[in-house]
PDB file of C-alpha atoms in Angstrom:
ATOM      1  CA  UNK A   1       0.106   0.000  -0.012  1.00 77.00           C
ATOM      2  CA  UNK A   2       1.458   3.295  -0.999  1.00 87.00           C
ATOM      3  CA  UNK A   3       2.311   5.857   1.697  1.00 92.00           C
ATOM      4  CA  UNK A   4       0.821   8.952   0.158  1.00 93.00           C
ATOM      5  CA  UNK A   5       0.655  10.554   3.604  1.00 94.00           C
ATOM      6  CA  UNK A   6       4.407  10.631   3.810  1.00 96.00           C
ATOM      7  CA  UNK A   7       4.702  11.982   0.269  1.00 96.00           C
ATOM      8  CA  UNK A   8       2.284  14.806   1.047  1.00 96.00           C
ATOM      9  CA  UNK A   9       4.125  15.591   4.390  1.00 97.00           C
ATOM     10  CA  UNK A  10       7.445  15.755   2.645  1.00 96.00           C
ATOM     11  CA  UNK A  11       6.138  18.004  -0.085  1.00 97.00           C
ATOM     12  CA  UNK A  12       4.403  20.356   2.486  1.00 96.00           C
ATOM     13  CA  UNK A  13       7.929  20.847   4.039  1.00 97.00           C
ATOM     14  CA  UNK A  14       9.312  21.418   0.537  1.00 97.00           C
ATOM     15  CA  UNK A  15      11.692  18.437   0.795  1.00 98.00           C
ATOM     16  CA  UNK A  16      12.767  16.157  -2.063  1.00 98.00           C
ATOM     17  CA  UNK A  17      13.212  12.524  -1.395  1.00 97.00           C
ATOM     18  CA  UNK A  18      16.892  13.128  -1.437  1.00 98.00           C
ATOM     19  CA  UNK A  19      16.727  16.050   1.129  1.00 98.00           C
ATOM     20  CA  UNK A  20      14.581  13.991   3.452  1.00 98.00           C
ATOM     21  CA  UNK A  21      16.881  11.027   3.077  1.00 98.00           C
ATOM     22  CA  UNK A  22      19.889  13.103   3.982  1.00 98.00           C
ATOM     23  CA  UNK A  23      18.240  14.646   7.099  1.00 97.00           C
ATOM     24  CA  UNK A  24      17.526  11.208   8.492  1.00 97.00           C
ATOM     25  CA  UNK A  25      20.548   9.319   7.312  1.00 97.00           C
ATOM     26  CA  UNK A  26      19.181   7.036   4.671  1.00 98.00           C
ATOM     27  CA  UNK A  27      19.358   6.831   0.828  1.00 98.00           C
ATOM     28  CA  UNK A  28      16.848   8.502  -1.444  1.00 98.00           C
ATOM     29  CA  UNK A  29      15.870   5.014  -2.681  1.00 98.00           C
ATOM     30  CA  UNK A  30      14.745   4.060   0.870  1.00 97.00           C
ATOM     31  CA  UNK A  31      12.356   7.096   1.023  1.00 97.00           C
ATOM     32  CA  UNK A  32      11.100   6.210  -2.483  1.00 97.00           C
ATOM     33  CA  UNK A  33      10.446   2.673  -1.551  1.00 97.00           C
ATOM     34  CA  UNK A  34       8.579   3.637   1.646  1.00 96.00           C
ATOM     35  CA  UNK A  35       6.373   5.983  -0.336  1.00 95.00           C
ATOM     36  CA  UNK A  36       5.729   3.127  -2.930  1.00 96.00           C
ATOM     37  CA  UNK A  37       4.808   0.747  -0.096  1.00 92.00           C
ATOM     38  CA  UNK A  38       7.558  -1.584  -1.133  1.00 95.00           C
ATOM     39  CA  UNK A  39       9.651  -1.145   2.109  1.00 95.00           C
ATOM     40  CA  UNK A  40       8.536  -1.538   5.727  1.00 93.00           C
ATOM     41  CA  UNK A  41      10.684   0.865   7.716  1.00 95.00           C
ATOM     42  CA  UNK A  42      11.809   0.208  11.258  1.00 96.00           C
ATOM     43  CA  UNK A  43      10.217   2.021  14.124  1.00 96.00           C
ATOM     44  CA  UNK A  44      13.367   4.094  14.628  1.00 97.00           C
ATOM     45  CA  UNK A  45      13.313   5.154  11.004  1.00 97.00           C
ATOM     46  CA  UNK A  46       9.523   5.966  11.325  1.00 97.00           C
ATOM     47  CA  UNK A  47      10.152   8.118  14.324  1.00 97.00           C
ATOM     48  CA  UNK A  48      13.090   9.943  12.563  1.00 98.00           C
ATOM     49  CA  UNK A  49      10.826  10.737   9.586  1.00 97.00           C
ATOM     50  CA  UNK A  50       8.040  11.991  11.827  1.00 97.00           C
ATOM     51  CA  UNK A  51      10.283  14.316  13.715  1.00 97.00           C
ATOM     52  CA  UNK A  52      11.738  15.662  10.461  1.00 97.00           C
ATOM     53  CA  UNK A  53       8.334  16.431   8.881  1.00 97.00           C
ATOM     54  CA  UNK A  54       6.617  17.362  12.301  1.00 97.00           C
ATOM     55  CA  UNK A  55       4.040  14.622  12.144  1.00 97.00           C
ATOM     56  CA  UNK A  56       3.014  11.802  14.457  1.00 96.00           C
ATOM     57  CA  UNK A  57       3.342   8.110  13.803  1.00 95.00           C
ATOM     58  CA  UNK A  58      -0.391   7.861  13.486  1.00 94.00           C
ATOM     59  CA  UNK A  59      -0.291  10.805  10.979  1.00 94.00           C
ATOM     60  CA  UNK A  60       2.013   8.945   8.608  1.00 94.00           C
ATOM     61  CA  UNK A  61       1.930   5.264   9.339  1.00 91.00           C
ATOM     62  CA  UNK A  62      -1.369   4.306  10.647  1.00 88.00           C
ATOM     63  CA  UNK A  63      -3.827   2.945   8.082  1.00 77.00           C
ATOM     64  CA  UNK A  64      -7.552   3.122   8.998  1.00 67.00           C
ATOM     65  CA  UNK A  65      -9.402   0.022   7.873  1.00 62.00           C
ATOM     66  CA  UNK A  66     -13.029   0.513   7.114  1.00 47.00           C
TER      67      UNK A  66
END
């Protein structure tokens, strides 16, 4: 499942995948794979992303199931 919430938060902060990756110490490919839903990040990585884009874990990584 694609993580569009992460992509939107990244764009809201005017960050490219490369810029976000550098801020949290991963590769641009890692950010791309997370956004595509092809990589399941560790909790530590999720927290680093959330702190960088000023969002909570629920904001970016919780999927509401109907």
